[in-house]
Amino acid sequence: MRISSLLILAWLAVPAVFAEDLSGRNGMGLSPGIAVPLGGAYVRDRGEAALDPGGWYKRGLTERWSLGASYDMYIPGKIRIQNLFGNVYYHILPSSRFNPYARLGMGLSHLRGFSTPREEAVGFKLGGGGDYFFQEDMSVGAELGYHLTGKNSPSGHDAHLFYTAVTVGWWFGGGQAAARPEPAEERFASGAASTVMAKRSMAAD
């Protein structure tokens, strides 16, 4: 019981969690992933679960919203789909070290291995993920979602893909990336409560 009391006391005495506000910050990184064809007979018959490597850039507009761009390439072998998208991100917990988000993307897909040597079509992505900031300017995370390339290519084929990726990012520029200090009153109340809890636990022993 004494060890558990000391652990509780130490945990309550830790400063406020590192808070990551992306306002005015820039991020860029890699997103190695895997994509699986779900629909579109042409792509499903010629594709399989395969590598979908890519990269991304984000610019924080407010603590909740970011804009960005991304590139990825689905390469199962017989066909190839390269995507260059513009993205909008909504950050769900902007003041936490773990920063989950929702993503909506739209852009151009370059298709190879279809009816012509190279085709272009409008594509969309809807997904979500999260960035974990283990340092002020470094993050790791994951993302999954759905990718649609419509039947607006010359051949009329569409592609439906489920994708998942690991993300690694480097952040720079403005914004708020520091521990938010607690007011003196809150620190005092927290410390007093911690001491009382620890004494009660020790007395119970």
Coordinates of C-alpha atoms in Angstrom, one line a residue:
M1 CA 0.0 0.0 0.0
R2 CA 2.8 2.4 0.8
I3 CA 4.3 1.9 -2.7
S4 CA 0.9 2.5 -4.4
S5 CA 0.5 5.7 -2.3
L6 CA 3.8 7.0 -3.3
L7 CA 3.0 6.3 -7.0
I8 CA -0.3 8.1 -6.7
L9 CA 1.5 11.1 -5.1
A10 CA 4.1 11.2 -7.8
W11 CA 1.6 11.0 -10.6
L12 CA -0.5 13.8 -9.2
A13 CA 2.6 16.0 -8.8
V14 CA 3.6 15.7 -12.5
P15 CA 3.2 19.0 -14.4
A16 CA 0.4 19.5 -16.9
V17 CA 0.6 17.3 -20.0
F18 CA 2.6 18.6 -22.9
A19 CA 0.0 20.4 -25.1
E20 CA 0.3 20.6 -28.8
D21 CA -1.5 23.5 -30.5
L22 CA -0.9 23.3 -34.3
S23 CA -2.0 26.9 -35.0
G24 CA 0.6 28.4 -37.4
R25 CA 2.7 25.3 -37.4
N26 CA 3.9 23.3 -40.4
G27 CA 4.3 19.6 -40.5
M28 CA 5.7 17.2 -43.1
G29 CA 6.6 13.6 -43.1
L30 CA 6.2 10.0 -44.5
S31 CA 3.2 7.7 -44.4
P32 CA 4.1 4.2 -45.5
G33 CA 1.0 2.1 -45.8
I34 CA -1.0 -0.7 -47.3
A35 CA -4.1 -0.5 -49.5
V36 CA -6.7 -3.2 -50.3
P37 CA -9.1 -3.0 -53.3
L38 CA -12.7 -3.2 -52.2
G39 CA -14.6 -2.3 -55.4
G40 CA -14.3 -1.5 -59.0
A41 CA -14.1 -4.8 -60.9
Y42 CA -11.2 -3.8 -63.1
V43 CA -9.0 -2.8 -60.1
R44 CA -10.2 -5.6 -57.8
D45 CA -9.4 -8.3 -60.4
R46 CA -5.9 -6.9 -61.0
G47 CA -5.0 -5.6 -57.6
E48 CA -4.4 -7.1 -54.1
A49 CA -3.3 -5.9 -50.7
A50 CA -0.2 -4.0 -51.6
L51 CA 2.2 -1.3 -50.5
D52 CA 0.8 2.3 -50.6
P53 CA 3.8 4.5 -49.6
G54 CA 3.4 8.3 -49.4
G55 CA 4.2 11.6 -47.9
W56 CA 2.3 14.6 -46.5
Y57 CA 2.4 18.2 -45.5
K58 CA 0.1 20.1 -43.1
R59 CA -0.4 23.7 -42.1
G60 CA -2.3 24.6 -38.9
L61 CA -4.8 27.3 -39.5
T62 CA -6.4 27.2 -36.0
E63 CA -6.2 24.8 -33.1
R64 CA -9.0 22.8 -34.7
W65 CA -8.4 23.1 -38.5
S66 CA -5.5 22.4 -40.8
L67 CA -4.9 22.3 -44.5
G68 CA -2.5 20.1 -46.3
A69 CA -1.3 18.1 -49.3
S70 CA -0.4 14.5 -49.7
Y71 CA 1.0 12.0 -52.2
D72 CA 0.8 8.2 -52.2
M73 CA 1.1 5.4 -54.8
Y74 CA -0.7 2.1 -54.7
I75 CA 1.5 -0.4 -56.5
P76 CA 0.1 -4.0 -56.6
G77 CA 2.0 -4.8 -59.7
K78 CA -0.3 -5.0 -62.7
I79 CA -1.7 -1.5 -62.2
R80 CA -0.6 1.6 -60.4
I81 CA -2.6 4.5 -58.9
Q82 CA -0.7 7.6 -57.9
N83 CA -2.7 10.2 -55.9
L84 CA -1.9 13.9 -55.4
F85 CA -4.5 15.3 -53.0
G86 CA -5.4 18.5 -51.1
N87 CA -6.7 17.8 -47.6
V88 CA -8.7 19.3 -44.8
Y89 CA -8.1 18.1 -41.3
Y90 CA -10.3 18.6 -38.2
H91 CA -8.4 18.1 -34.9
I92 CA -10.5 16.5 -32.2
L93 CA -8.3 17.0 -29.2
P94 CA -6.0 19.8 -30.1
S95 CA -4.7 20.4 -26.6
S96 CA -3.4 16.9 -25.9
R97 CA -0.2 15.2 -26.7
F98 CA -2.2 12.6 -28.7
N99 CA -3.9 14.6 -31.4
P100 CA -6.7 12.6 -33.2
Y101 CA -8.1 14.0 -36.4
A102 CA -10.6 13.5 -39.2
R103 CA -9.5 13.9 -42.8
L104 CA -11.3 14.8 -46.1
G105 CA -9.2 14.8 -49.3
M106 CA -9.8 15.6 -52.9
G107 CA -7.4 15.6 -55.8
L108 CA -6.1 13.9 -59.0
S109 CA -5.3 10.2 -59.4
H110 CA -2.9 9.1 -62.1
L111 CA -3.8 5.6 -63.4
R112 CA -1.4 3.2 -65.1
G113 CA -2.1 -0.3 -66.5
F114 CA -5.7 0.6 -67.5
S115 CA -7.0 0.8 -71.1
T116 CA -4.5 3.5 -72.0
P117 CA -0.8 3.9 -70.8
R118 CA -1.8 6.7 -68.5
E119 CA -5.2 8.1 -67.4
E120 CA -6.2 10.8 -64.9
A121 CA -9.3 10.9 -62.8
V122 CA -10.7 12.9 -59.8
G123 CA -10.3 11.0 -56.5
F124 CA -11.5 11.4 -52.9
K125 CA -10.3 10.2 -49.5
L126 CA -12.2 10.1 -46.2
G127 CA -10.3 8.9 -43.2
G128 CA -9.1 9.5 -39.7
G129 CA -6.1 9.0 -37.5
G130 CA -3.9 10.5 -34.8
D131 CA -0.5 12.1 -34.2
Y132 CA 1.4 11.4 -30.9
F133 CA 3.9 14.1 -30.1
F134 CA 6.7 12.4 -28.2
Q135 CA 8.8 15.6 -28.7
E136 CA 8.0 19.2 -29.4
D137 CA 8.8 18.8 -33.1
M138 CA 8.4 15.1 -33.7
S139 CA 5.3 12.9 -34.0
V140 CA 4.3 9.3 -34.8
G141 CA 0.9 8.1 -35.6
A142 CA -1.5 6.1 -37.7
E143 CA -4.3 6.6 -40.2
L144 CA -6.9 4.6 -41.9
G145 CA -9.7 5.4 -44.4
Y146 CA -11.4 4.9 -47.7
H147 CA -10.2 6.1 -51.2
L148 CA -12.5 6.5 -54.2
T149 CA -11.4 7.2 -57.7
G150 CA -14.5 7.8 -59.8
K151 CA -15.5 6.7 -63.3
N152 CA -14.4 9.9 -64.8
S153 CA -11.2 8.4 -66.4
P154 CA -11.1 7.8 -70.2
S155 CA -11.6 4.1 -69.6
G156 CA -14.5 4.6 -67.3
H157 CA -13.0 2.3 -64.5
D158 CA -13.3 3.2 -60.9
A159 CA -11.3 2.2 -57.8
H160 CA -12.4 1.7 -54.2
L161 CA -9.6 1.1 -51.7
F162 CA -9.3 0.7 -48.0
Y163 CA -6.0 2.1 -46.8
T164 CA -4.1 2.1 -43.5
A165 CA -0.7 3.8 -42.8
V166 CA 1.8 4.6 -40.2
T167 CA 2.8 8.3 -40.1
V168 CA 6.1 9.9 -39.0
G169 CA 6.2 13.7 -38.9
W170 CA 8.5 16.7 -38.3
W171 CA 7.0 20.0 -37.2
F172 CA 8.3 23.5 -37.3
G173 CA 7.2 27.1 -37.2
G174 CA 4.9 29.0 -34.8
G175 CA 2.2 27.7 -32.6
Q176 CA 2.1 26.5 -29.0
A177 CA 4.2 23.5 -28.2
A178 CA 4.9 23.7 -24.5
A179 CA 3.6 22.5 -21.2
R180 CA 0.7 24.8 -20.1
P181 CA 1.5 25.8 -16.5
E182 CA -1.2 25.4 -13.9
P183 CA -2.4 28.5 -12.0
A184 CA -0.8 28.7 -8.5
E185 CA -4.1 28.0 -6.8
E186 CA -4.6 24.8 -8.8
R187 CA -1.1 23.6 -8.1
F188 CA -1.6 24.2 -4.4
A189 CA -5.0 22.5 -4.2
S190 CA -3.6 19.5 -6.2
G191 CA -0.6 19.2 -4.0
A192 CA -2.7 19.4 -0.8
A193 CA -5.1 16.8 -2.0
S194 CA -2.2 14.5 -3.0
T195 CA -0.6 14.8 0.4
V196 CA -3.9 14.0 2.2
M197 CA -4.5 10.9 0.0
A198 CA -1.0 9.7 0.6
K199 CA -1.3 10.1 4.4
R200 CA -4.6 8.3 4.5
S201 CA -3.3 5.4 2.6
M202 CA -0.2 5.1 4.8
A203 CA -2.4 5.3 7.9
A204 CA -4.5 2.5 6.6
D205 CA -1.4 0.3 6.4

